[in-house]
Coordinates of C-alpha atoms in Angstrom, one line a residue:
M1 CA 26.7 -61.3 -15.9
S2 CA 27.1 -57.6 -16.3
T3 CA 26.4 -55.3 -13.4
P4 CA 23.5 -52.8 -14.0
A5 CA 24.7 -49.2 -14.4
E6 CA 24.1 -47.0 -11.5
P7 CA 21.4 -44.3 -12.1
T8 CA 22.7 -40.9 -12.9
L9 CA 21.7 -37.7 -11.0
G10 CA 19.3 -36.8 -13.8
Q11 CA 17.6 -40.2 -13.6
L12 CA 17.3 -40.1 -9.8
F13 CA 15.9 -36.6 -10.1
Q14 CA 13.3 -37.6 -12.7
A15 CA 12.3 -40.5 -10.5
G16 CA 11.7 -38.1 -7.5
R17 CA 14.5 -39.8 -5.5
H18 CA 15.7 -36.4 -4.2
Q19 CA 17.6 -37.6 -1.1
E20 CA 19.6 -40.0 -3.3
V21 CA 20.3 -37.1 -5.6
L22 CA 21.8 -35.1 -2.7
D23 CA 23.7 -38.2 -1.3
L24 CA 25.3 -38.9 -4.7
A25 CA 26.3 -35.3 -5.1
A26 CA 27.8 -35.2 -1.6
A27 CA 29.7 -38.3 -2.3
H28 CA 31.3 -36.8 -5.4
G29 CA 32.2 -33.6 -3.6
H30 CA 33.6 -30.4 -5.1
P31 CA 30.3 -28.7 -6.1
E32 CA 32.2 -25.8 -7.5
L33 CA 33.3 -28.1 -10.3
L34 CA 29.8 -29.0 -11.3
P35 CA 28.1 -27.3 -14.3
A36 CA 25.3 -24.8 -13.6
P37 CA 22.4 -27.1 -14.7
V38 CA 23.5 -29.8 -12.3
L39 CA 23.8 -27.3 -9.4
N40 CA 20.3 -26.0 -10.2
L41 CA 19.0 -29.6 -10.2
L42 CA 20.6 -30.2 -6.8
A43 CA 19.1 -27.0 -5.4
I44 CA 15.6 -28.1 -6.6
S45 CA 16.0 -31.5 -5.0
A46 CA 17.0 -29.8 -1.7
I47 CA 14.0 -27.5 -1.9
R48 CA 11.6 -30.4 -2.4
L49 CA 13.1 -32.1 0.7
G50 CA 12.6 -28.9 2.7
R51 CA 16.4 -28.3 2.9
D52 CA 16.5 -24.6 1.9
D53 CA 19.9 -24.2 3.5
I54 CA 21.4 -26.8 1.2
A55 CA 19.5 -25.4 -1.8
E56 CA 20.8 -21.9 -1.2
A57 CA 24.4 -23.1 -0.9
Y58 CA 24.2 -24.9 -4.3
L59 CA 22.5 -21.8 -5.9
R60 CA 25.1 -19.4 -4.6
T61 CA 27.8 -21.8 -5.7
A62 CA 26.3 -21.7 -9.2
I63 CA 26.1 -17.9 -9.2
T64 CA 29.7 -17.6 -8.0
H65 CA 31.2 -20.0 -10.6
H66 CA 28.7 -19.5 -13.4
P67 CA 27.6 -15.8 -13.1
Q68 CA 26.1 -15.6 -16.6
Q69 CA 23.6 -18.4 -16.1
P70 CA 20.2 -17.0 -15.2
D71 CA 18.5 -20.1 -13.9
A72 CA 20.4 -19.9 -10.6
Y73 CA 19.3 -16.4 -10.0
S74 CA 15.7 -17.2 -10.9
N75 CA 15.7 -20.3 -8.5
L76 CA 17.3 -18.2 -5.8
G77 CA 14.6 -15.7 -6.2
N78 CA 12.0 -18.4 -5.6
L79 CA 13.8 -19.5 -2.5
L80 CA 14.0 -16.0 -1.1
R81 CA 10.4 -15.2 -2.0
N82 CA 9.1 -18.3 -0.2
R83 CA 11.0 -17.0 2.9
G84 CA 9.3 -13.6 2.6
Q85 CA 12.5 -11.8 1.6
T86 CA 10.7 -9.9 -1.2
A87 CA 13.3 -7.3 -1.9
A88 CA 16.1 -9.8 -2.2
A89 CA 13.9 -12.1 -4.4
E90 CA 13.1 -9.1 -6.7
A91 CA 16.9 -8.4 -7.0
A92 CA 17.6 -12.0 -7.9
Y93 CA 14.9 -12.1 -10.6
R94 CA 16.0 -8.8 -12.1
R95 CA 19.6 -10.1 -12.3
A96 CA 18.3 -13.2 -14.2
I97 CA 16.3 -11.0 -16.6
E98 CA 19.3 -8.8 -17.1
I99 CA 21.3 -11.8 -18.2
N100 CA 18.4 -13.1 -20.4
P101 CA 15.6 -10.5 -21.0
Q102 CA 13.3 -13.3 -22.3
H103 CA 13.8 -15.7 -19.3
P104 CA 10.1 -16.9 -18.9
D105 CA 10.4 -18.2 -15.3
A106 CA 12.2 -15.1 -14.0
L107 CA 9.7 -12.8 -15.8
N108 CA 6.8 -14.8 -14.5
N109 CA 8.1 -15.1 -10.9
L110 CA 9.0 -11.5 -10.7
G111 CA 5.5 -10.6 -11.9
V112 CA 4.0 -12.8 -9.2
T113 CA 6.2 -11.3 -6.5
L114 CA 5.2 -7.7 -7.5
L115 CA 1.5 -8.7 -7.7
N116 CA 1.7 -10.2 -4.2
V117 CA 2.9 -6.9 -2.7
G118 CA 0.3 -4.8 -4.6
R119 CA 2.6 -3.5 -7.4
V120 CA 0.0 -4.6 -10.0
D121 CA 0.8 -2.3 -12.8
E122 CA 4.5 -3.3 -12.7
A123 CA 3.6 -6.9 -12.7
E124 CA 1.4 -6.8 -15.8
P125 CA 4.2 -6.2 -18.5
L126 CA 6.4 -8.8 -16.8
C127 CA 3.7 -11.5 -16.9
R128 CA 2.9 -10.6 -20.4
R129 CA 6.5 -10.9 -21.5
A130 CA 6.6 -14.3 -19.9
T131 CA 3.7 -15.5 -22.1
E132 CA 5.4 -14.0 -25.2
S133 CA 8.6 -15.8 -24.4
A134 CA 6.9 -19.1 -23.7
P135 CA 3.4 -19.3 -25.3
A136 CA 2.7 -22.7 -23.7
H137 CA 3.7 -21.6 -20.2
A138 CA 0.4 -22.3 -18.3
N139 CA 1.6 -20.7 -15.1
A140 CA 2.6 -17.5 -16.8
W141 CA -0.8 -17.2 -18.5
N142 CA -2.5 -17.9 -15.2
N143 CA -0.5 -15.3 -13.4
L144 CA -1.2 -12.8 -16.1
A145 CA -4.9 -13.6 -15.6
A146 CA -4.5 -12.9 -11.9
V147 CA -2.9 -9.5 -12.6
L148 CA -5.6 -8.6 -15.1
L149 CA -8.3 -9.5 -12.6
E150 CA -6.7 -7.1 -10.1
Q151 CA -6.8 -4.4 -12.9
R152 CA -10.5 -5.2 -13.5
N153 CA -9.7 -6.0 -17.1
Y154 CA -12.0 -9.0 -17.2
V155 CA -12.2 -9.6 -20.9
A156 CA -8.4 -9.8 -21.1
A157 CA -8.3 -11.9 -17.9
E158 CA -10.7 -14.4 -19.5
H159 CA -8.4 -14.7 -22.5
A160 CA -5.3 -15.2 -20.3
A161 CA -7.0 -17.8 -18.1
S162 CA -8.4 -19.6 -21.2
Q163 CA -4.8 -19.8 -22.6
A164 CA -3.7 -21.2 -19.2
V165 CA -6.2 -24.0 -19.2
A166 CA -5.6 -24.8 -22.8
A167 CA -1.9 -25.3 -22.0
N168 CA -2.7 -27.3 -18.8
S169 CA -6.3 -28.4 -18.2
R170 CA -5.4 -29.6 -14.7
L171 CA -4.2 -26.2 -13.5
L172 CA -6.8 -25.6 -10.8
D173 CA -6.0 -21.9 -10.2
A174 CA -6.5 -21.2 -13.9
W175 CA -10.0 -22.6 -13.9
S176 CA -10.7 -20.5 -10.7
N177 CA -9.3 -17.3 -12.4
L178 CA -11.4 -18.0 -15.5
A179 CA -14.5 -18.3 -13.3
A180 CA -13.7 -15.0 -11.7
A181 CA -13.2 -13.3 -15.1
L182 CA -16.5 -14.7 -16.3
K183 CA -18.4 -13.8 -13.2
N184 CA -17.2 -10.2 -13.3
Q185 CA -18.6 -10.0 -16.9
G186 CA -22.0 -11.2 -15.6
R187 CA -21.6 -14.6 -17.3
F188 CA -22.6 -16.6 -14.3
A189 CA -23.5 -19.9 -15.9
D190 CA -20.1 -20.0 -17.6
A191 CA -18.4 -19.0 -14.4
R192 CA -20.1 -21.8 -12.5
A193 CA -19.1 -24.2 -15.2
A194 CA -15.4 -23.2 -14.8
C195 CA -15.7 -23.6 -11.0
H196 CA -17.1 -27.1 -11.5
R197 CA -14.2 -28.0 -13.8
A198 CA -11.8 -27.1 -11.0
L199 CA -13.9 -28.8 -8.3
A200 CA -14.0 -32.0 -10.4
L201 CA -10.2 -32.1 -10.1
D202 CA -10.2 -31.0 -6.4
P203 CA -13.5 -30.8 -4.5
A204 CA -11.7 -28.9 -1.8
H205 CA -10.2 -26.1 -4.0
I206 CA -10.9 -23.0 -2.0
G207 CA -10.5 -20.5 -4.9
A208 CA -13.1 -22.4 -7.0
L209 CA -15.5 -22.7 -4.1
N210 CA -15.1 -19.0 -3.3
N211 CA -15.7 -18.0 -6.9
L212 CA -18.7 -20.4 -7.2
G213 CA -20.2 -18.8 -4.1
N214 CA -19.5 -15.3 -5.5
A215 CA -21.3 -16.2 -8.8
F216 CA -24.4 -17.2 -6.8
Q217 CA -24.1 -14.1 -4.6
Q218 CA -23.8 -11.7 -7.6
E219 CA -26.9 -13.2 -9.1
G220 CA -28.8 -12.7 -5.8
E221 CA -28.9 -16.4 -5.1
F222 CA -27.9 -15.8 -1.5
A223 CA -29.0 -19.1 0.0
Q224 CA -27.0 -21.1 -2.5
A225 CA -24.0 -18.8 -2.0
E226 CA -24.2 -19.2 1.8
A227 CA -24.2 -23.0 1.4
V228 CA -21.1 -22.9 -0.8
F229 CA -19.2 -20.6 1.5
R230 CA -20.1 -22.7 4.5
A231 CA -18.8 -25.8 2.8
G232 CA -15.6 -23.9 1.9
L233 CA -15.1 -22.7 5.4
A234 CA -15.5 -26.3 6.7
R235 CA -12.3 -27.1 4.7
D236 CA -10.5 -23.8 5.5
P237 CA -12.0 -22.0 8.5
E238 CA -9.4 -19.2 8.4
H239 CA -9.8 -18.2 4.7
V240 CA -10.4 -14.5 5.1
E241 CA -12.1 -13.8 1.8
M242 CA -14.4 -16.8 2.2
R243 CA -15.3 -15.6 5.7
W244 CA -16.1 -12.1 4.3
N245 CA -18.3 -13.4 1.6
H246 CA -20.0 -15.8 3.9
A247 CA -20.9 -12.8 6.2
L248 CA -22.3 -10.9 3.2
S249 CA -24.5 -13.8 2.2
L250 CA -25.8 -14.2 5.8
L251 CA -26.6 -10.4 5.9
A252 CA -28.4 -10.6 2.6
L253 CA -30.5 -13.5 4.0
G254 CA -31.4 -11.4 7.0
D255 CA -29.7 -13.8 9.5
Y256 CA -28.1 -10.9 11.4
A257 CA -27.4 -12.9 14.6
A258 CA -25.1 -15.2 12.6
A259 CA -23.8 -12.5 10.3
W260 CA -22.6 -9.8 12.6
P261 CA -19.8 -11.7 14.4
R262 CA -18.5 -13.0 11.0
Y263 CA -18.8 -9.4 9.5
E264 CA -16.0 -8.3 11.8
I265 CA -13.6 -9.9 9.3
R266 CA -14.0 -6.8 7.2
Y267 CA -11.2 -5.0 9.0
S268 CA -8.8 -7.9 9.5
P269 CA -5.3 -6.9 8.5
K270 CA -5.1 -10.3 6.7
R271 CA -7.6 -9.0 4.1
K272 CA -6.2 -7.7 0.8
E273 CA -9.0 -5.2 0.5
R274 CA -9.9 -4.0 4.0
H275 CA -13.4 -2.4 4.3
A276 CA -12.4 -0.6 7.5
V277 CA -9.2 0.5 9.2
P278 CA -8.9 1.1 12.9
P279 CA -7.9 4.5 14.3
P280 CA -4.2 5.3 14.3
F281 CA -4.1 5.7 18.1
G282 CA -4.1 2.9 20.7
S283 CA -7.3 3.3 22.6
R284 CA -9.5 0.4 23.5
Q285 CA -12.0 -1.0 21.0
W286 CA -15.5 -1.4 22.4
Q287 CA -16.6 -5.1 22.6
G288 CA -20.1 -4.6 23.8
E289 CA -19.5 -4.1 27.6
S290 CA -21.2 -1.4 29.6
L291 CA -20.4 2.2 28.7
Q292 CA -21.7 3.6 31.9
G293 CA -20.3 7.1 32.3
Q294 CA -17.9 6.7 29.4
T295 CA -17.3 8.5 26.1
L296 CA -17.5 6.3 22.9
L297 CA -15.9 7.4 19.7
I298 CA -17.6 6.1 16.5
W299 CA -14.8 5.6 14.0
P300 CA -15.8 5.7 10.2
E301 CA -15.9 2.7 7.9
Q302 CA -16.8 2.1 4.3
G303 CA -18.9 4.8 2.6
F304 CA -21.1 7.8 3.4
G305 CA -24.2 5.7 3.2
D306 CA -23.0 3.2 5.8
Q307 CA -22.4 5.9 8.3
I308 CA -25.8 7.5 7.7
Q309 CA -27.4 4.0 8.0
C310 CA -25.7 3.2 11.3
I311 CA -25.9 6.5 13.2
R312 CA -29.5 5.4 14.1
F313 CA -27.8 3.2 16.8
A314 CA -26.5 6.3 18.8
P315 CA -29.6 6.6 21.0
L316 CA -29.3 3.0 22.0
L317 CA -25.7 3.4 23.0
K318 CA -27.0 5.8 25.7
S319 CA -30.2 4.2 26.7
R320 CA -29.1 0.6 26.8
C321 CA -25.3 0.8 27.3
G322 CA -25.1 3.9 29.5
A323 CA -22.8 5.9 27.3
A324 CA -22.3 9.4 28.7
R325 CA -21.1 10.9 25.5
I326 CA -21.1 9.9 21.8
V327 CA -18.4 11.4 19.6
V328 CA -18.5 10.8 15.8
R329 CA -15.5 10.9 13.5
C330 CA -16.3 11.5 9.9
K331 CA -15.3 13.3 6.7
P332 CA -16.2 17.0 6.6
A333 CA -19.0 16.3 4.1
L334 CA -20.9 14.4 6.8
A335 CA -20.1 16.4 9.8
A336 CA -23.1 18.8 10.0
L337 CA -25.6 16.0 9.1
M338 CA -24.2 13.7 11.8
A339 CA -24.5 16.5 14.4
S340 CA -28.2 16.6 13.7
Q341 CA -28.7 13.2 15.5
P342 CA -29.8 14.2 19.0
A343 CA -27.7 11.5 20.8
V344 CA -24.5 12.7 19.2
D345 CA -22.6 15.0 21.4
D346 CA -19.6 16.0 19.2
V347 CA -18.4 15.5 15.7
V348 CA -14.8 15.6 14.6
T349 CA -13.3 15.5 11.1
S350 CA -9.6 15.1 11.8
D351 CA -7.8 12.0 13.1
E352 CA -4.5 13.7 13.8
T353 CA -5.5 14.7 17.4
P354 CA -8.0 12.1 18.8
P355 CA -10.8 13.6 20.8
P356 CA -11.0 12.6 24.5
H357 CA -12.7 9.2 24.6
D358 CA -12.6 6.0 26.6
C359 CA -13.1 3.5 23.7
W360 CA -14.0 3.4 20.1
T361 CA -16.1 1.3 17.7
F362 CA -16.9 0.9 14.0
P363 CA -20.5 1.7 13.1
F364 CA -21.5 -1.8 12.0
S365 CA -19.9 -3.3 15.0
I366 CA -22.5 -1.5 17.1
A367 CA -25.2 -3.6 15.5
G368 CA -23.5 -6.8 16.5
H369 CA -22.8 -5.7 20.1
L370 CA -26.4 -4.6 20.5
G371 CA -27.8 -7.9 19.0
I372 CA -29.6 -6.2 16.2
T373 CA -31.9 -8.5 14.2
L374 CA -34.7 -7.9 11.7
D375 CA -37.1 -8.1 14.6
N376 CA -35.5 -5.4 16.7
L377 CA -34.0 -3.2 14.1
P378 CA -34.4 0.5 15.1
A379 CA -36.5 2.0 12.4
E380 CA -37.6 5.3 13.9
R381 CA -37.7 8.0 11.4
P382 CA -36.6 10.6 11.0
Y383 CA -33.4 10.1 13.0
L384 CA -31.5 12.8 11.1
F385 CA -32.8 16.3 10.5
A386 CA -32.4 19.1 8.0
D387 CA -31.1 22.4 9.4
T388 CA -33.8 25.1 9.3
A389 CA -31.4 27.8 8.1
R390 CA -30.2 25.6 5.2
I391 CA -33.8 24.9 4.3
A392 CA -34.4 28.6 4.1
H393 CA -31.3 29.0 2.0
W394 CA -32.3 26.4 -0.6
Q395 CA -36.0 27.1 -0.7
P396 CA -35.8 29.9 -3.3
R397 CA -33.8 27.6 -5.6
L398 CA -36.4 24.9 -5.8
P399 CA -39.0 24.8 -8.6
E400 CA -42.5 25.6 -7.6
R401 CA -44.5 22.6 -6.7
P402 CA -47.5 22.1 -9.1
P403 CA -50.8 22.3 -7.4
Q404 CA -51.6 18.6 -8.0
G405 CA -48.0 17.5 -8.6
L406 CA -44.7 16.6 -7.1
R407 CA -41.1 17.8 -6.7
V408 CA -38.9 14.9 -7.4
G409 CA -35.1 14.6 -6.7
L410 CA -33.0 12.6 -9.1
V411 CA -29.6 10.8 -8.8
W412 CA -28.7 8.5 -11.6
K413 CA -25.1 7.7 -11.0
G414 CA -23.0 6.8 -8.0
S415 CA -19.2 7.1 -7.6
S416 CA -17.2 5.6 -10.4
L417 CA -14.8 4.2 -7.8
H418 CA -17.5 1.8 -6.5
R419 CA -16.6 -1.8 -7.6
N420 CA -20.1 -2.4 -8.9
D421 CA -20.7 1.0 -10.4
A422 CA -21.0 -0.4 -14.0
Q423 CA -24.1 -2.3 -12.8
R424 CA -25.7 0.1 -10.3
S425 CA -25.4 3.4 -12.2
L426 CA -27.5 4.3 -15.2
S427 CA -25.8 5.1 -18.5
G428 CA -26.9 8.7 -18.2
L429 CA -29.7 11.2 -17.7
A430 CA -31.3 10.1 -21.0
A431 CA -32.2 6.8 -19.3
L432 CA -34.8 8.8 -17.2
A433 CA -36.4 10.4 -20.3
P434 CA -39.7 8.5 -19.8
L435 CA -40.3 10.4 -16.6
W436 CA -40.6 13.7 -18.5
S437 CA -43.7 12.4 -20.2
L438 CA -45.6 12.8 -17.0
A439 CA -47.4 16.1 -16.3
D440 CA -47.3 18.0 -13.0
L441 CA -43.8 16.9 -12.0
R442 CA -40.8 19.1 -11.3
F443 CA -37.4 17.5 -11.3
V444 CA -34.4 18.5 -9.2
S445 CA -30.9 17.1 -9.9
L446 CA -28.9 16.2 -6.8
Q447 CA -26.2 14.6 -8.9
K448 CA -22.6 15.1 -7.6
G449 CA -19.4 14.1 -9.3
Q450 CA -20.0 11.6 -12.1
G451 CA -23.0 12.8 -14.1
E452 CA -22.8 16.5 -13.1
D453 CA -21.8 17.6 -16.6
E454 CA -25.0 16.3 -18.3
A455 CA -27.1 17.6 -15.4
Q456 CA -25.7 21.1 -16.1
S457 CA -26.8 20.9 -19.7
P458 CA -29.8 18.6 -20.0
P459 CA -31.6 18.1 -23.3
A460 CA -34.4 20.6 -24.0
Q461 CA -37.0 17.9 -23.6
Q462 CA -35.7 17.0 -20.1
P463 CA -35.9 20.3 -18.1
L464 CA -34.7 20.0 -14.5
V465 CA -33.2 22.3 -11.9
H466 CA -29.6 21.2 -11.2
L467 CA -28.5 21.9 -7.7
G468 CA -25.9 19.1 -7.3
S469 CA -22.9 21.2 -8.3
E470 CA -23.7 23.8 -5.6
I471 CA -24.2 21.3 -2.8
Q472 CA -21.3 21.5 -0.3
D473 CA -22.1 18.7 2.0
F474 CA -24.8 16.2 3.1
A475 CA -26.5 18.8 5.3
D476 CA -27.1 20.8 2.1
S477 CA -28.5 17.7 0.4
A478 CA -30.7 17.1 3.5
A479 CA -32.1 20.6 3.3
I480 CA -33.1 20.1 -0.3
V481 CA -34.4 16.6 0.1
A482 CA -36.5 17.7 3.0
Q483 CA -38.4 20.0 0.7
L484 CA -39.0 17.4 -2.0
D485 CA -41.9 15.0 -2.3
L486 CA -39.9 12.1 -3.6
V487 CA -36.4 11.0 -4.4
I488 CA -35.6 8.6 -7.3
C489 CA -32.1 7.3 -7.2
V490 CA -29.7 4.5 -7.8
D491 CA -28.1 2.7 -4.9
T492 CA -26.0 5.4 -3.4
A493 CA -25.8 7.5 -0.2
I494 CA -28.8 9.7 -1.1
A495 CA -31.0 6.7 -0.6
H496 CA -29.8 6.4 3.0
L497 CA -30.1 10.1 3.5
A498 CA -33.7 10.2 2.3
G499 CA -34.5 7.2 4.5
A500 CA -32.9 8.7 7.6
L501 CA -35.0 11.9 7.0
G502 CA -38.2 9.8 6.5
K503 CA -38.6 11.1 3.0
P504 CA -40.1 8.8 0.3
C505 CA -37.4 7.4 -1.9
W506 CA -37.5 5.0 -4.8
V507 CA -34.3 3.1 -5.2
L508 CA -33.3 1.4 -8.5
L509 CA -31.4 -1.8 -7.8
P510 CA -29.3 -3.7 -10.3
A511 CA -29.8 -7.4 -11.1
I512 CA -26.1 -8.0 -10.6
G513 CA -24.3 -7.3 -7.4
S514 CA -27.2 -5.8 -5.4
D515 CA -26.0 -4.8 -1.9
W516 CA -26.7 -7.1 1.0
R517 CA -28.8 -4.5 2.9
W518 CA -31.6 -4.6 0.2
M519 CA -31.9 -8.4 0.7
S520 CA -33.6 -10.4 -2.1
G521 CA -37.0 -10.1 -3.7
R522 CA -38.3 -7.4 -1.4
T523 CA -39.9 -4.2 -2.6
D524 CA -39.4 -2.5 0.8
S525 CA -36.5 -2.1 3.2
P526 CA -36.6 -3.0 6.9
W527 CA -34.0 -0.4 7.5
Y528 CA -36.2 2.4 6.2
P529 CA -39.8 1.1 6.5
E530 CA -42.5 3.1 4.6
A531 CA -39.8 5.5 3.3
L532 CA -38.0 3.3 0.7
R533 CA -39.5 1.4 -2.2
L534 CA -37.2 -0.8 -4.2
F535 CA -37.4 -1.2 -8.0
R536 CA -35.3 -4.3 -8.9
Q537 CA -33.8 -5.0 -12.3
A538 CA -34.6 -8.6 -13.2
A539 CA -32.0 -10.9 -14.7
N540 CA -31.2 -9.9 -18.4
E541 CA -33.5 -6.9 -18.1
D542 CA -32.3 -3.5 -19.1
W543 CA -32.9 -0.3 -17.1
S544 CA -35.6 0.9 -19.6
T545 CA -38.0 -1.7 -18.3
V546 CA -37.3 -0.7 -14.7
I547 CA -37.9 2.9 -15.6
E548 CA -41.2 2.0 -17.2
R549 CA -42.3 0.5 -13.9
V550 CA -41.3 3.7 -12.1
V551 CA -43.4 5.7 -14.6
D552 CA -46.4 3.4 -13.9
A553 CA -45.9 3.9 -10.2
L554 CA -45.8 7.7 -10.5
K555 CA -49.0 7.6 -12.5
S556 CA -50.6 5.7 -9.7
L557 CA -49.9 8.4 -7.1
N558 CA -53.0 10.3 -6.4
R559 CA -51.5 13.7 -7.2
C560 CA -50.4 12.4 -10.7
D561 CA -53.7 10.9 -11.8

């Protein structure tokens, strides 16, 4: 009877018997005599057994004795990247690509390495070259999709993710990335379907759960979003993006008691996109304790509107917490306006030399420490005030108010840097053309930055006084708004300014990605009661229909009958 042949290294490797692979290699000895493919195979077996020391030894042997074989450099790069040695990993990948410029794994892995450290624009051509070198390389297509998502090139990301799932329909991250690309194009039903494909393969896949919740949240389905995020966090309580999104859904639902503690995740250093960064000096962060006799520094976060919204809490910091002084740090554009809040003692615009203070806080953290809910939300208005000298300066520039009419301020675009600007901003001044059909209205443009050019040269049939280009700061804007009868704007800082001044303001809200503070379905705002009226775009509705409702509302005002 013949003796069965012993399995080879390759057969053991294919069978997943990695310890036997290493044992057989050790028994043979002299690794320097082995060919490069065998050394790479041994290294991979060692990695799968968690023996990185043995893997590195085999890879460095391969590099020493077979210096023109790129696989060893590519695999060494993987080992180093997993250890967090990014620079060394990058060097290894680049050496593999130098030997073989079309090495798909090295191109792909270098692309991922650069993506993970924020070098997105460098990663994109590498991932693209990987897909060109290996058109059926599912991971390369998936990583290209991830890069394109970071670049907000959602149509191209959809194509890349679709190629990935075509190459490997069980690649969970590819389904998740496809969902993200579809969601960001407003194709929510398709995005949810892609998420469900991933979740059918793995019900606990965090990326798919996060994207599913995001799809619901972008549509304004906050209760469904909250349930999905809660389920995801039950599986991975420390997932920072899921915690952030869960906080947003709770805020949108008005469950502030549950939301505020979770909302603190916004400034975690673990987040890829932090919404707040602590001050660069080491003073104590206020955690809600008594401030009796102390000076509190309010440190800025997020946008201008957020700071305007939260400065309402300054009086409570004194009356309830005992603060002796309130100092506000902000950008120069906000300084004079913040100083108009009576409870604010000082305003600084530089963070190079910190003002004397005992502790500091972010604006929205104040709400959590004070236990702010919808039932006790400070809604006094005005809580900011226009400067009388500035009012006098701007008064001659305003159009005369018709005897039975209104002076109306307009803002139709927000900052182009805002992630949801494509949805929240109007296409241009022409979108507001129906307003000009109404008699006894005088329009004033408050537009700054994006949209200023068309405000300076409006069509003849859309006469308006454009002041935005001359506005130097928010105190100027406040002086103008204080002399208007109404502001009509998209969701930008002017809405908060008008609300803080107690000035009537009609806010145009997009169907997709509406901010948490406007909640869902409401036509008013608990943050600015009586002052703000919300005009919401319905799903699949263009802005023209919303503007028609604004026109009807203007007609209903007594002075416009």
